[in-house]
Amino acid sequence: MSHTAFLWHNGRIKPWAEANVHVSTHALHYGSSVFEGERVYATPNGPAYFRLADHTRRLFESAKVYEIDIGYSEAEIDAACHEVIRANGMQSAYVRPIVFRGAGGLGVLPKDGAPVDVAIMAMAWGAYLGDAAERGADVCVSSWNRPAPNTIPSWAKAGGNYLSSQLIGLEARRGGYDEGIALGHNGLLSEGAGENLFLVKRGKLVTPPSSAGILAGITRDSVLTLAAELGIEAEERELPREALYTADEMFMTGTAAEITPVRSVDRKSVGNGKPGPVTRALREAFFGLFDGRTHDKWGWLDVVDPT
Ligand code: PMP
């Protein structure tokens, strides 16, 4: 990952190196940031955001949960996202809008009128889990559970949530795995450190419900929509851990991870250890959105500079 020349910070485009924060920044001490991860794909019509409006909406919902006033409208944030891509002349990118409580004095409760910073960064970022995207990832079930409901809300994409993801991911890496999967407070499947989880059993797609302590992923929603389009039966339901060991196919979804096949869980092979037919069909439909092979009937692509 390499950074770009420009980013957007508090209302204007500026050089990357000039967007700094003070060490008293509230978010550093208390985790008070909310953010998004978005992708821009090179399409035949030029660089296009994938489901930008849905990401921006989730950013505003996350901010609402924590009573953080973004200070810009959703349309202004969308326009700023476009501007970052234009300023850097990028064809494709991973984009990271972040909203955080800034340097307004210490104390867990933010003071009235305390500053909120908004920044949007773009970077070149290939496959999140490296070559696992093609060969299939080796994952483990983490000894760490996801936070229980009514503790840290999983639908809000807040910086603090990623302490849980770090524990899960660090443990997985230490054990030689590509990624870790966490169980929820009730011992049932939830999600990966930074991805939602899908299993295929006898041709049917299943995924834990949005109430399973997961982030309600936009890629997850896209996969469910594409499955319906392809006539693949899909169900959101609670799943026990052993569903991982008895699945015919498995994959993880996320903006960064896109659709990453999983070839083993806890060193047990998933199916024959190769991406299966349902996984391959969904990957093809998903990536087809960006080269025009899949018709974007949902209006998911948001071209940066429509001609
Ligand atoms: N769960 C977690 C914990 C994540 O960080 C992500 C990535 N944002 C996802 C799921 C997938 O969400 P999306 O498809 O919206 O990127």
JSON list of C-alpha atoms in Angstrom, two decimals, residues 25 31 40 49 57 61 91 142 154 182 189 204 206 213 227 244 266 274-275 281 286 292 294 303:
[
{"chain": "A", "resi": 25, "resn": "THR", "atom": "CA", "xyz": [-6.90, 14.07, 19.85]},
{"chain": "A", "resi": 31, "resn": "GLY", "atom": "CA", "xyz": [-11.54, 5.37, 20.24]},
{"chain": "A", "resi": 40, "resn": "VAL", "atom": "CA", "xyz": [-13.07, 2.60, -6.75]},
{"chain": "A", "resi": 49, "resn": "TYR", "atom": "CA", "xyz": [-17.11, 4.01, -6.76]},
{"chain": "A", "resi": 57, "resn": "ARG", "atom": "CA", "xyz": [-25.10, 6.40, 4.68]},
{"chain": "A", "resi": 61, "resn": "GLU", "atom": "CA", "xyz": [-25.40, 6.01, 10.87]},
{"chain": "A", "resi": 91, "resn": "GLN", "atom": "CA", "xyz": [-8.23, 4.80, -11.92]},
{"chain": "A", "resi": 142, "resn": "SER", "atom": "CA", "xyz": [-10.31, -17.33, 17.21]},
{"chain": "A", "resi": 154, "resn": "SER", "atom": "CA", "xyz": [-21.39, -3.97, 15.80]},
{"chain": "A", "resi": 182, "resn": "ALA", "atom": "CA", "xyz": [-14.81, -15.06, 15.70]},
{"chain": "A", "resi": 189, "resn": "LEU", "atom": "CA", "xyz": [-20.66, -17.91, 14.16]},
{"chain": "A", "resi": 204, "resn": "LYS", "atom": "CA", "xyz": [-27.30, -23.42, -0.79]},
{"chain": "A", "resi": 206, "resn": "VAL", "atom": "CA", "xyz": [-25.93, -19.50, 4.23]},
{"chain": "A", "resi": 213, "resn": "GLY", "atom": "CA", "xyz": [-22.70, -9.29, 16.27]},
{"chain": "A", "resi": 227, "resn": "ALA", "atom": "CA", "xyz": [-27.14, -14.80, -5.50]},
{"chain": "A", "resi": 244, "resn": "LEU", "atom": "CA", "xyz": [-17.47, -24.42, 9.26]},
{"chain": "A", "resi": 266, "resn": "ASP", "atom": "CA", "xyz": [-8.40, -24.90, 11.69]},
{"chain": "A", "resi": 274, "resn": "LYS", "atom": "CA", "xyz": [-10.38, -25.43, -4.06]},
{"chain": "A", "resi": 275, "resn": "PRO", "atom": "CA", "xyz": [-12.87, -22.58, -4.65]},
{"chain": "A", "resi": 281, "resn": "ALA", "atom": "CA", "xyz": [-20.08, -18.01, -9.91]},
{"chain": "A", "resi": 286, "resn": "PHE", "atom": "CA", "xyz": [-19.19, -9.57, -8.64]},
{"chain": "A", "resi": 292, "resn": "GLY", "atom": "CA", "xyz": [-19.33, -4.69, -17.78]},
{"chain": "A", "resi": 294, "resn": "THR", "atom": "CA", "xyz": [-22.56, -8.12, -15.15]},
{"chain": "A", "resi": 303, "resn": "VAL", "atom": "CA", "xyz": [-18.67, 7.03, -12.01]}
]
